[in-house]
CSV table of N, CA and C in Angstrom, one decimal:
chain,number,residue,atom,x,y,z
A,286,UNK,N,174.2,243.8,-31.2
A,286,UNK,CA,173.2,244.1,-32.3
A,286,UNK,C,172.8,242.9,-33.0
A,287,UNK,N,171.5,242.6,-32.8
A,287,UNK,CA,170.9,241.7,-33.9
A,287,UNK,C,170.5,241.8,-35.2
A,288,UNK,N,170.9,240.9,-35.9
A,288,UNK,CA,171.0,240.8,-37.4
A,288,UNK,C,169.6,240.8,-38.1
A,289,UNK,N,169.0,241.6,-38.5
A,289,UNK,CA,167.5,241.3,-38.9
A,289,UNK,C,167.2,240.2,-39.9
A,290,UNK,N,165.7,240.3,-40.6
A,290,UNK,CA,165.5,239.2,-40.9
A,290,UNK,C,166.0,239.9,-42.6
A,291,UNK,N,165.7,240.8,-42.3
A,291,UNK,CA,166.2,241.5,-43.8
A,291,UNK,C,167.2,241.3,-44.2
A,292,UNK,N,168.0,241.5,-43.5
A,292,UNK,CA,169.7,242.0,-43.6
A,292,UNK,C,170.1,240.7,-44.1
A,293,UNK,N,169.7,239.5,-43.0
A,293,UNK,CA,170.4,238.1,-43.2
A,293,UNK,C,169.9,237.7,-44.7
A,294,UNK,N,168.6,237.8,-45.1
A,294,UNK,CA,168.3,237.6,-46.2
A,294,UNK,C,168.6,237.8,-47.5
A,295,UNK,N,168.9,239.5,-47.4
A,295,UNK,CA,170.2,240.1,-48.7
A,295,UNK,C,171.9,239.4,-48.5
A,296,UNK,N,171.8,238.7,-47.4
A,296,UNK,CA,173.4,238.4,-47.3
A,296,UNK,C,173.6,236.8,-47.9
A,297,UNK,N,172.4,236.1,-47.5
A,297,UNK,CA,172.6,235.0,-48.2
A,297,UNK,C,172.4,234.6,-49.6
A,298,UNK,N,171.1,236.0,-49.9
A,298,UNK,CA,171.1,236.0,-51.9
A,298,UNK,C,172.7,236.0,-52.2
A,299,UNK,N,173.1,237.2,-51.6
A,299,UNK,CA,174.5,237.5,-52.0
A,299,UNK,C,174.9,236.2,-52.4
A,300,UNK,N,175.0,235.5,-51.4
A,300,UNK,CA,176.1,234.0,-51.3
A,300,UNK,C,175.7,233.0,-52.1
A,301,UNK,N,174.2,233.2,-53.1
A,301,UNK,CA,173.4,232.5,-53.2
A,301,UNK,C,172.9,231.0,-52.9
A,302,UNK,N,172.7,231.5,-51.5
A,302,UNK,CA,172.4,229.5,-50.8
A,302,UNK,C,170.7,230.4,-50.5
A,303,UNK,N,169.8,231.8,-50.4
A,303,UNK,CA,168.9,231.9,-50.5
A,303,UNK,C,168.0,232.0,-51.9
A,304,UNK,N,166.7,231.3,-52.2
A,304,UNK,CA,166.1,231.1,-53.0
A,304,UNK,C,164.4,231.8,-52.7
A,305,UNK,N,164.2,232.8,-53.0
A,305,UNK,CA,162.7,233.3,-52.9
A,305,UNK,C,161.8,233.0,-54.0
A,306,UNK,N,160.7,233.2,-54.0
A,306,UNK,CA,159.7,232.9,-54.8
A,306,UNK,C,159.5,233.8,-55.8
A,307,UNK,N,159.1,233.0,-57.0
A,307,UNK,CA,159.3,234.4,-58.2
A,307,UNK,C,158.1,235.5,-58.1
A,308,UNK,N,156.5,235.2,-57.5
A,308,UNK,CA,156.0,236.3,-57.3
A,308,UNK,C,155.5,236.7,-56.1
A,309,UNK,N,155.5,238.3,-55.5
A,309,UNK,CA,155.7,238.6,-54.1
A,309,UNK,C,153.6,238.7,-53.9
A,310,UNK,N,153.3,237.6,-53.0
A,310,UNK,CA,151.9,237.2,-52.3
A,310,UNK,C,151.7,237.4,-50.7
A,311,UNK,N,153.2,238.4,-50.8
A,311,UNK,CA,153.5,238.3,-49.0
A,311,UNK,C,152.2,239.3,-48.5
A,312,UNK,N,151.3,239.9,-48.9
A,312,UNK,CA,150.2,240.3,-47.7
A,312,UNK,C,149.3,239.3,-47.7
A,313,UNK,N,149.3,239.0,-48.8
A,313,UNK,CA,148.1,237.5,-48.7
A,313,UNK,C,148.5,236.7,-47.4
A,314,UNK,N,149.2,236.1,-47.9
A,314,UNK,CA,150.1,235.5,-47.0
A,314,UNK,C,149.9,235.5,-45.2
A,315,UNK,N,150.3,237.0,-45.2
A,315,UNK,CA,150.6,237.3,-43.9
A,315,UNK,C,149.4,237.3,-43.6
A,316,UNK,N,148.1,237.7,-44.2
A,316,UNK,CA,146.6,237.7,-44.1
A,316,UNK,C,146.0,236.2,-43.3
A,317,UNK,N,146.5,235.2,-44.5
A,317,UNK,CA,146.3,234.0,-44.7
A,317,UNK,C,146.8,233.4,-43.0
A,318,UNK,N,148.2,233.4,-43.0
A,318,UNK,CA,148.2,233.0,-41.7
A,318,UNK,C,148.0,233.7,-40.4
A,319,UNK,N,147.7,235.1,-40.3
A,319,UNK,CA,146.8,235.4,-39.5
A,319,UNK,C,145.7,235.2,-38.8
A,320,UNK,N,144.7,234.7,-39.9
A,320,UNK,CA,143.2,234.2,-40.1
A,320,UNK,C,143.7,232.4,-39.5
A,321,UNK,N,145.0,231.9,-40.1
A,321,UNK,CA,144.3,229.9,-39.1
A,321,UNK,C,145.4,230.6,-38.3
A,322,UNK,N,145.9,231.0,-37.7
A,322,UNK,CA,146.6,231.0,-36.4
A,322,UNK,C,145.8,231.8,-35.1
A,323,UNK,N,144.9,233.0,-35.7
A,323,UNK,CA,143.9,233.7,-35.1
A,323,UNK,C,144.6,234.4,-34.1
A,324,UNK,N,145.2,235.2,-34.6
A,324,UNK,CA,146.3,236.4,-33.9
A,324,UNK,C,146.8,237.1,-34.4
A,325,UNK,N,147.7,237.9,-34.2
A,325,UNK,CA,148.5,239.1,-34.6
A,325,UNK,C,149.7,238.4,-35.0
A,326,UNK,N,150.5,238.6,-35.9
A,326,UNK,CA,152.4,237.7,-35.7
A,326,UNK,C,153.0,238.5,-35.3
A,327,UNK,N,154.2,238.2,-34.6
A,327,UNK,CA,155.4,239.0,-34.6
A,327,UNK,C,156.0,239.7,-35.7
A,328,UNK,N,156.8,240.8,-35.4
A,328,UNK,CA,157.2,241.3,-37.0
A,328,UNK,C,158.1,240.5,-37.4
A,329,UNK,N,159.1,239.4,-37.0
A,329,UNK,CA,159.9,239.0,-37.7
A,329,UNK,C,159.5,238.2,-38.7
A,330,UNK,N,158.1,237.3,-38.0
A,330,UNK,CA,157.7,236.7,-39.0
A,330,UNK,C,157.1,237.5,-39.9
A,331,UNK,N,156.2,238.4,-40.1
A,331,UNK,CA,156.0,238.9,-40.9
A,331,UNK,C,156.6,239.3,-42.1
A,332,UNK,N,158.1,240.0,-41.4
A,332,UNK,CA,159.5,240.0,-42.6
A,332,UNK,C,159.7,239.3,-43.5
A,333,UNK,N,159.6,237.7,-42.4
A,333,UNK,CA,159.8,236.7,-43.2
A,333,UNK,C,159.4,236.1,-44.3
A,334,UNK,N,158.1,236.9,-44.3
A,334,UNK,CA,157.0,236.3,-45.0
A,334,UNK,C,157.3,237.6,-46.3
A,335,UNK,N,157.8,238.8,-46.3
A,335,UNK,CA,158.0,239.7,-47.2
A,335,UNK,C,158.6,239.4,-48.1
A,336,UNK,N,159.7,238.9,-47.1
A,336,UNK,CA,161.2,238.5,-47.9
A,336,UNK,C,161.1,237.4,-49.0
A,337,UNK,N,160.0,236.9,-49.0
A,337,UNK,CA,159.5,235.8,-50.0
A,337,UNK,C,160.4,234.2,-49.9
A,338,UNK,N,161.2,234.1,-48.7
A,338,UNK,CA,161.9,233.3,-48.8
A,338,UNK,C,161.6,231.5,-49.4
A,339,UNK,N,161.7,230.6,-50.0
A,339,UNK,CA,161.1,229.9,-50.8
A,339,UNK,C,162.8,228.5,-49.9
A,340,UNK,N,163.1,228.7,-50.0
A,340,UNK,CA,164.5,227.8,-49.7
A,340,UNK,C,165.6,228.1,-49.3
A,341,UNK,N,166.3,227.7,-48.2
A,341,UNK,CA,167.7,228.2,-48.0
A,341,UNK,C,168.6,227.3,-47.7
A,342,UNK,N,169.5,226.6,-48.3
A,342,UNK,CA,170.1,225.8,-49.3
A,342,UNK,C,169.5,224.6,-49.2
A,343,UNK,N,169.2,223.4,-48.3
A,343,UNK,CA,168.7,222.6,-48.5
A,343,UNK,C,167.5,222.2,-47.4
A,344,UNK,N,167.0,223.5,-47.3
A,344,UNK,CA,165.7,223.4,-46.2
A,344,UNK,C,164.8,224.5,-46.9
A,345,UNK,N,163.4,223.6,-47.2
A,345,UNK,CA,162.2,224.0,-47.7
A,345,UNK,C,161.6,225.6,-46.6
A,346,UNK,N,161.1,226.6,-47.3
A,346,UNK,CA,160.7,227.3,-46.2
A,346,UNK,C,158.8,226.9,-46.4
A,347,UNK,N,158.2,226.5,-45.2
A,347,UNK,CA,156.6,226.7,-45.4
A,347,UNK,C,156.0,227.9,-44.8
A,348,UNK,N,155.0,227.9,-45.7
A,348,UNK,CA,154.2,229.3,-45.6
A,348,UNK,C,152.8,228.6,-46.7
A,349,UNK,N,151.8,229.3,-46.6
A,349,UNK,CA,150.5,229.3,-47.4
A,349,UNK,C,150.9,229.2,-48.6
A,350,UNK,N,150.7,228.8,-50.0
A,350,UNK,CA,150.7,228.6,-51.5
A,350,UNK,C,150.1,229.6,-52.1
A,351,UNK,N,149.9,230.7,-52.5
A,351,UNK,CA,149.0,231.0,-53.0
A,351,UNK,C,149.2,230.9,-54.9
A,352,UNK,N,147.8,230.8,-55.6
A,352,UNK,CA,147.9,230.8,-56.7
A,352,UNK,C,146.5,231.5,-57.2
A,353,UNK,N,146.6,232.5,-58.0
A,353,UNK,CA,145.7,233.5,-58.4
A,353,UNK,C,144.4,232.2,-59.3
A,354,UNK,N,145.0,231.3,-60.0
A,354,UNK,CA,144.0,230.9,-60.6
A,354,UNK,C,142.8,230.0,-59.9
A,355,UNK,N,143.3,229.3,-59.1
A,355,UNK,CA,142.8,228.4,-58.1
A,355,UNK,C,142.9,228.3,-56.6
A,356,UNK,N,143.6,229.7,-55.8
A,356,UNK,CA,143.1,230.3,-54.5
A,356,UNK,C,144.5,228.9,-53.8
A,357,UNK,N,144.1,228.8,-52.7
A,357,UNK,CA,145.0,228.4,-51.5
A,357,UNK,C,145.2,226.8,-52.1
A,358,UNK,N,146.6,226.7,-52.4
A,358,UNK,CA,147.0,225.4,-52.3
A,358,UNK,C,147.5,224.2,-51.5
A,359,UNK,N,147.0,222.9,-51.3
A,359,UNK,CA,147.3,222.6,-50.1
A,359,UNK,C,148.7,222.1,-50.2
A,360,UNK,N,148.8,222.3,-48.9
A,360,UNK,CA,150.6,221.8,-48.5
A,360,UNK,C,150.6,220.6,-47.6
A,361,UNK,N,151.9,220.0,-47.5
A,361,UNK,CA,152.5,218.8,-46.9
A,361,UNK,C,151.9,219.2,-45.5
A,362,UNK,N,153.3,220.5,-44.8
A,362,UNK,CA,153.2,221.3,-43.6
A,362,UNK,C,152.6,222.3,-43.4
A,363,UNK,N,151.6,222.4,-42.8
A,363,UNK,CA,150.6,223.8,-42.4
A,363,UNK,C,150.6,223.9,-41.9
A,364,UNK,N,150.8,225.9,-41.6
A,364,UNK,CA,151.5,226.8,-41.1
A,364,UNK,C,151.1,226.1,-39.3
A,365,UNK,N,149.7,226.0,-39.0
A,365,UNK,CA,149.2,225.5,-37.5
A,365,UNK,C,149.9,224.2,-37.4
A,366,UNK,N,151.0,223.7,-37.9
A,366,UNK,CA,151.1,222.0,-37.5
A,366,UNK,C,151.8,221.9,-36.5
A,367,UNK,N,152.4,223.2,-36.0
A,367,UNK,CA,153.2,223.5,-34.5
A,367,UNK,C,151.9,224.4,-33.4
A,368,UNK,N,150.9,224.2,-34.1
A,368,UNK,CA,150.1,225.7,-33.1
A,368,UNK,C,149.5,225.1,-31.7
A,369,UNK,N,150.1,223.4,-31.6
A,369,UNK,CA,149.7,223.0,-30.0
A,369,UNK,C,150.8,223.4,-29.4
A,370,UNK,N,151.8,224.0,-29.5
A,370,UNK,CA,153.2,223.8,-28.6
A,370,UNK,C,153.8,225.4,-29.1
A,371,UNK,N,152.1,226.5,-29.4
A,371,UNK,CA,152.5,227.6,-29.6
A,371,UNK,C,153.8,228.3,-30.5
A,372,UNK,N,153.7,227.5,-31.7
A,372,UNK,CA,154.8,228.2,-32.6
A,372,UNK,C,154.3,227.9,-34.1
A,373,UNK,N,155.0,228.8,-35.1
A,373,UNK,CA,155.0,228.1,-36.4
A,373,UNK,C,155.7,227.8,-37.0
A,374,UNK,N,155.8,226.8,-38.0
A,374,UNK,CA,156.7,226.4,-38.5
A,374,UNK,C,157.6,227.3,-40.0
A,375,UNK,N,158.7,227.4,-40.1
A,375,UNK,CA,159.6,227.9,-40.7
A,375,UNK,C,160.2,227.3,-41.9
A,376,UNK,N,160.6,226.2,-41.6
A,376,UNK,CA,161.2,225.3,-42.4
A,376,UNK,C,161.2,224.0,-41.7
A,377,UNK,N,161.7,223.3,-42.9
A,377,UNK,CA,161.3,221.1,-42.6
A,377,UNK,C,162.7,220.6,-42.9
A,378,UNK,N,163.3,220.2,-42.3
A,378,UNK,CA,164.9,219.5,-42.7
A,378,UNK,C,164.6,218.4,-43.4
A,379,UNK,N,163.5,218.0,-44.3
A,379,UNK,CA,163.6,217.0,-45.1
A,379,UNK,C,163.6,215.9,-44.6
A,380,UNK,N,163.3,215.5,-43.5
A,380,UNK,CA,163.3,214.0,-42.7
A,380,UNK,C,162.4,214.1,-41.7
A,381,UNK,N,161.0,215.5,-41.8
A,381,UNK,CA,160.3,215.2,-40.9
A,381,UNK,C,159.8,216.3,-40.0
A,382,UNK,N,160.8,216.9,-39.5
A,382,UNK,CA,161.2,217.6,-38.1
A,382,UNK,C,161.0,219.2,-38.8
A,383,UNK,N,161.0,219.9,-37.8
A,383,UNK,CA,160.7,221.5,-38.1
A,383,UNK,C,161.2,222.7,-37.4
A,384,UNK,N,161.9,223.5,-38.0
A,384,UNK,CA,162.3,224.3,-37.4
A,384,UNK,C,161.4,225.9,-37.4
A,385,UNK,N,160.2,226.0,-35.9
A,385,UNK,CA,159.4,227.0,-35.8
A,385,UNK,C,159.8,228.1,-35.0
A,386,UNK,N,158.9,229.0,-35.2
A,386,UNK,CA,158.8,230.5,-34.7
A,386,UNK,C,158.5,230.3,-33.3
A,387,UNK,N,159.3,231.0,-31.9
A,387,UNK,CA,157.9,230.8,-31.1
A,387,UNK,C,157.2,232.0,-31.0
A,388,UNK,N,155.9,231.5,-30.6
A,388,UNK,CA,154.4,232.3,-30.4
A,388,UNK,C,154.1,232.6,-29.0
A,389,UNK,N,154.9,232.0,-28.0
A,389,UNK,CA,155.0,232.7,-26.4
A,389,UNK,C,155.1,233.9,-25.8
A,390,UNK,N,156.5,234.0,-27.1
A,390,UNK,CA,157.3,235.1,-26.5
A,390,UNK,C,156.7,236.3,-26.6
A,391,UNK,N,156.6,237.4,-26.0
A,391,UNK,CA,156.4,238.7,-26.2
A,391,UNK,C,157.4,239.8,-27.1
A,392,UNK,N,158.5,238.9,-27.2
A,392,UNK,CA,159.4,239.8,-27.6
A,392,UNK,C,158.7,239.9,-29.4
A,393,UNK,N,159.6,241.3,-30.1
A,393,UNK,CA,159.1,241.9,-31.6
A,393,UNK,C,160.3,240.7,-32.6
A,394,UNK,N,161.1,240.1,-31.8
A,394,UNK,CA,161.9,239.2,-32.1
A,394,UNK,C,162.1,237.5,-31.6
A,395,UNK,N,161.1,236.6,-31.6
A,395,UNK,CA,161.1,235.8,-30.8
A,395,UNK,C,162.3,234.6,-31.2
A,396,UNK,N,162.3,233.8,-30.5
A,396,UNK,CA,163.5,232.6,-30.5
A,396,UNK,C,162.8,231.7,-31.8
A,397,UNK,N,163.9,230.7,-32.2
A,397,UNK,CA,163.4,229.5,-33.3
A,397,UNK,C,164.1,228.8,-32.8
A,398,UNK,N,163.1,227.6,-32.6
A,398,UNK,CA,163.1,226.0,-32.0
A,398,UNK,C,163.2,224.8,-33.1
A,399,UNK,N,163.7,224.0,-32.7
A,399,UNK,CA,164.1,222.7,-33.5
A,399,UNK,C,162.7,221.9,-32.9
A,400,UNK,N,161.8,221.6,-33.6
A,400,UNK,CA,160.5,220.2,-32.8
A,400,UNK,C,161.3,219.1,-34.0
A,401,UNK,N,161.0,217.7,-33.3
A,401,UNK,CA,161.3,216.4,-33.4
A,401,UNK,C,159.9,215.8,-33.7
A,402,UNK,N,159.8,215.3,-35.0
A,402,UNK,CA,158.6,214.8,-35.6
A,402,UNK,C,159.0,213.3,-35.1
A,403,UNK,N,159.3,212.9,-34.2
A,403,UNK,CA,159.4,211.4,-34.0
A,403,UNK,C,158.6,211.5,-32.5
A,404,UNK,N,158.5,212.8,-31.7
A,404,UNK,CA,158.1,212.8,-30.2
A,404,UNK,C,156.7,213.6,-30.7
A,405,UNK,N,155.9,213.9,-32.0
A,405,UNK,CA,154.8,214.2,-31.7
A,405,UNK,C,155.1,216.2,-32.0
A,406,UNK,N,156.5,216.6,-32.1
A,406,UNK,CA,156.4,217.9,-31.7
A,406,UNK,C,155.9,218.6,-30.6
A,407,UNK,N,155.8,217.6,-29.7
A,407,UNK,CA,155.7,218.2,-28.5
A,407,UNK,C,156.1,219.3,-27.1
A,408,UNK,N,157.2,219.3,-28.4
A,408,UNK,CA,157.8,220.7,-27.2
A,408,UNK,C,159.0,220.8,-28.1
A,409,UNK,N,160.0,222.1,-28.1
A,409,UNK,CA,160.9,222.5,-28.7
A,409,UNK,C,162.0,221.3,-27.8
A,410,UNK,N,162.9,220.8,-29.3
A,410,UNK,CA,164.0,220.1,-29.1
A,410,UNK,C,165.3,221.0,-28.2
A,411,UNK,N,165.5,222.2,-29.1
A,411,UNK,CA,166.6,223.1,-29.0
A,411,UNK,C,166.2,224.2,-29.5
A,412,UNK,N,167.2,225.2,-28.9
A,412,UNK,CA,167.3,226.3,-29.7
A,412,UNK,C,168.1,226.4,-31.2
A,413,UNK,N,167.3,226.5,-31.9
A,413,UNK,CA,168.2,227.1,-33.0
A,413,UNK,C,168.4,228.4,-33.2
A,414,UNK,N,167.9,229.8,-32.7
A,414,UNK,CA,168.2,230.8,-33.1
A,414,UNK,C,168.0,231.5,-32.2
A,415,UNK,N,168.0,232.4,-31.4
A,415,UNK,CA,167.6,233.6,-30.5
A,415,UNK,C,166.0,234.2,-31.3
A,416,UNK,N,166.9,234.9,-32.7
A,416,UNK,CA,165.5,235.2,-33.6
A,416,UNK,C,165.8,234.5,-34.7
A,417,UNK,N,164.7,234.8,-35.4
A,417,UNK,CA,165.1,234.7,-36.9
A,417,UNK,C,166.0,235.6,-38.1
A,418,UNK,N,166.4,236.2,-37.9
A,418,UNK,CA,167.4,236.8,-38.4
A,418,UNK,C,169.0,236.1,-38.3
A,419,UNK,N,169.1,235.7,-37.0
A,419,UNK,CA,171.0,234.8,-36.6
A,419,UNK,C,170.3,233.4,-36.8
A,420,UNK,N,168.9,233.0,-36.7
A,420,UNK,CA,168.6,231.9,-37.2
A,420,UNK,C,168.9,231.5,-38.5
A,421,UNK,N,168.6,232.1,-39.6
A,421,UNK,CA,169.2,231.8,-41.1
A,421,UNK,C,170.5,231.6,-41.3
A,422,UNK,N,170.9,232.6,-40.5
A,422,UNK,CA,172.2,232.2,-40.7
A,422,UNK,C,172.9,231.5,-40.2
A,423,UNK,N,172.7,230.7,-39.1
A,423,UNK,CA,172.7,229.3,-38.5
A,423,UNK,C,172.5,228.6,-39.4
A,424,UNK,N,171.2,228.8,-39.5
A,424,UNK,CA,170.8,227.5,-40.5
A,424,UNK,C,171.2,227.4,-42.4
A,425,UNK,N,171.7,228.9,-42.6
A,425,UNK,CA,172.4,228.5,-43.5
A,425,UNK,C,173.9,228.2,-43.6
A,426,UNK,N,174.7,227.9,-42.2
A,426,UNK,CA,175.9,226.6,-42.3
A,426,UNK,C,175.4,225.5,-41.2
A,427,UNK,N,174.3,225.4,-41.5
A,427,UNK,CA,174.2,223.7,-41.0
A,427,UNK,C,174.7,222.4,-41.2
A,428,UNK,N,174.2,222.1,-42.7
A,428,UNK,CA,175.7,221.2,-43.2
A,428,UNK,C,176.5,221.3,-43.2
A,429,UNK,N,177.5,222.8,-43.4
A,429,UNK,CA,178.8,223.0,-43.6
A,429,UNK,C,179.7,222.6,-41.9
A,430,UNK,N,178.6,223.0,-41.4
A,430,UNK,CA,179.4,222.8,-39.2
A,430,UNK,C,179.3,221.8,-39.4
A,431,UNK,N,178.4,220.7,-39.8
A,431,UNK,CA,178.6,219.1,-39.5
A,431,UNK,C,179.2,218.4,-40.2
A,432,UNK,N,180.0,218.8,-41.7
A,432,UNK,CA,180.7,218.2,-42.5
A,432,UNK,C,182.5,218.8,-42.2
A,433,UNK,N,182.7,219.9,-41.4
A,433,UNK,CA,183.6,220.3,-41.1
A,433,UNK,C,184.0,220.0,-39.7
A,434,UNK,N,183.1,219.0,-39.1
A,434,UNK,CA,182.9,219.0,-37.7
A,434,UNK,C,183.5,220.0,-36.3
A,435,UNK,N,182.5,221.2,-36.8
A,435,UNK,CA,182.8,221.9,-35.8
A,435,UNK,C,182.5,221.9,-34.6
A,436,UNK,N,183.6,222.2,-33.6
A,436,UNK,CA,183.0,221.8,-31.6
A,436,UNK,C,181.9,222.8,-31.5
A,437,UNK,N,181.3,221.9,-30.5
A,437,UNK,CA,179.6,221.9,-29.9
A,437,UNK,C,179.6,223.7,-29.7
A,438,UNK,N,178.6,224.7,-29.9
A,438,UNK,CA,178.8,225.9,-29.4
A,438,UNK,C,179.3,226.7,-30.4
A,439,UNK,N,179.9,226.0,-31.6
A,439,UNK,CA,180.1,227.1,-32.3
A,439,UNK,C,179.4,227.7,-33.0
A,440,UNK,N,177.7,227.4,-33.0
A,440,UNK,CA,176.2,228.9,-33.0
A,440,UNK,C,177.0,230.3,-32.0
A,441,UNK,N,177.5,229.9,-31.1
A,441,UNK,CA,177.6,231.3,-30.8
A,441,UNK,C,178.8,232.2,-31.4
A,442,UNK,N,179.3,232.2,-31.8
A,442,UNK,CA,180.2,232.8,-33.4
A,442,UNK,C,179.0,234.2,-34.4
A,443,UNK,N,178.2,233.2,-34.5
A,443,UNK,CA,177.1,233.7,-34.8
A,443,UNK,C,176.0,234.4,-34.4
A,444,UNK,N,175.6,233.4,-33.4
A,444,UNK,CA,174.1,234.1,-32.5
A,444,UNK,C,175.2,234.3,-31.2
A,445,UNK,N,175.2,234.9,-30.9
A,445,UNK,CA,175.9,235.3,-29.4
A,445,UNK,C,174.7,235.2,-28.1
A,446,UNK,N,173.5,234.9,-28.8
A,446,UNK,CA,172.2,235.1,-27.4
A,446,UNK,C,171.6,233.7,-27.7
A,447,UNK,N,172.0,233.0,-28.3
A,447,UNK,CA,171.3,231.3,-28.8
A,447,UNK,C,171.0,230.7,-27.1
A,448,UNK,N,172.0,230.9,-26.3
A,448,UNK,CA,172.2,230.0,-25.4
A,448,UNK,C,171.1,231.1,-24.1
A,449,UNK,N,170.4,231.8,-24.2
A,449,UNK,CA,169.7,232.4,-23.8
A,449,UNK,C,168.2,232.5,-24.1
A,450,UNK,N,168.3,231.6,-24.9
A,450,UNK,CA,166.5,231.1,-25.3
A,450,UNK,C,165.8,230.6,-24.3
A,451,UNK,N,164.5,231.2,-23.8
A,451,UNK,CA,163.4,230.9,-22.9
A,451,UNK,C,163.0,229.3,-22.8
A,452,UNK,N,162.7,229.1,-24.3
A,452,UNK,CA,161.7,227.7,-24.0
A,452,UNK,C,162.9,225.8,-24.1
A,453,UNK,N,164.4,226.1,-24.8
A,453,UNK,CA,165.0,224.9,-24.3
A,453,UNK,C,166.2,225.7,-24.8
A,454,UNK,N,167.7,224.5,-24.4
A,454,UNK,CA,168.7,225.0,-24.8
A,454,UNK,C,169.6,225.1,-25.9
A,455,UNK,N,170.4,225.4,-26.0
A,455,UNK,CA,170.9,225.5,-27.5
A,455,UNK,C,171.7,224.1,-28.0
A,456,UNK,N,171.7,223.3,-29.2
A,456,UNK,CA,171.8,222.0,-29.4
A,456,UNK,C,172.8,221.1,-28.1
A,457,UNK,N,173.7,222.2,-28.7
A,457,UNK,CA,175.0,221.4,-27.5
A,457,UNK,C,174.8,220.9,-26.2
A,458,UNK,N,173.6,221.9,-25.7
A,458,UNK,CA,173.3,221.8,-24.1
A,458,UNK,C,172.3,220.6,-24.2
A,459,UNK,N,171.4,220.2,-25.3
A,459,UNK,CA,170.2,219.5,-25.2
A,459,UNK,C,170.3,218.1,-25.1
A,460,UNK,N,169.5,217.5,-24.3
A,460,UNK,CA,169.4,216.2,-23.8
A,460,UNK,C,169.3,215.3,-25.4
């Protein structure tokens, strides 16, 4: 059983390492990036976009800005800055790089990829998630597995399907 994007999201308020946005713009939103991506989304991302998520402990979430007085604000990362290598971006680890959605998949749950802002983003680094749902919560003990130095593999603790992602493999396996 996969962990939705909901579920993960009430578990990390709990813990409070998640941070949402104080007011909820999520149809806008989901409108907004519909219209530059020019397609339908997956529902997770859509979720994601419900859930208002704004930060989860030390990784920015991007999504459209909206502000009622002055309409679409511009951003650093927008939302198309992965849309050549069919995915969107999720979150920025602060040094560049991005952790997106993919837009391949057919699945109602697709994988999330690690792109490398030093190669262009030209193709998914690794898997980070099967979906977005065991994704957050990967990604919210990121620091903690690297400061605890946990052995390679221990995402699957967590995501039990990581290492079954379509488009690359999961960190440990990646070149």
């Amino acid at each position: 059983m996969t962990i939705t994007v909901r579920e993960a999201a009430a578990a990390l308020e709990e813990l409070g390492t998640l941070r949402r946005t104080r007011e909820d713009h999520s149809a806008k939103i989901i409108d907004r990036v519909r219209e530059l991506l020019g397609r339908e989304l997956p529902p997770d991302l859509e979720e994601f976009y419900r859930q208002r998520i704004a930060r989860l402990g030390d990784f920015d979430a991007i999504f459209p800005h909206w502000n009622p007085r002055v309409g679409w604000k511009p951003m650093a990362t927008q939302v198309t800055e992965l849309a050549h290598v069919n995915a969107v971006p999720l979150f920025n680890d602060g040094c560049g790089n991005l952790f997106g959605l993919d837009l391949l998949s057919r699945s109602t749950a697709p994988a999330v990829y690690f792109f490398d802002h030093e190669v262009g983003f030209e193709k998914p680094e690794y898997a980070a998630g099967s979906a977005l749902g065991p994704f957050l919560l990967l990604l919210s003990q990121h620091d903690q597995a690297i400061q605890e130095g946990r052995a390679p593999g221990w995402e699957l603790t967590v995501d039990p399907d990581i290492d079954k992602c379509p488009r690359a493999p999961p960190i440990w396996l990646a070149d």
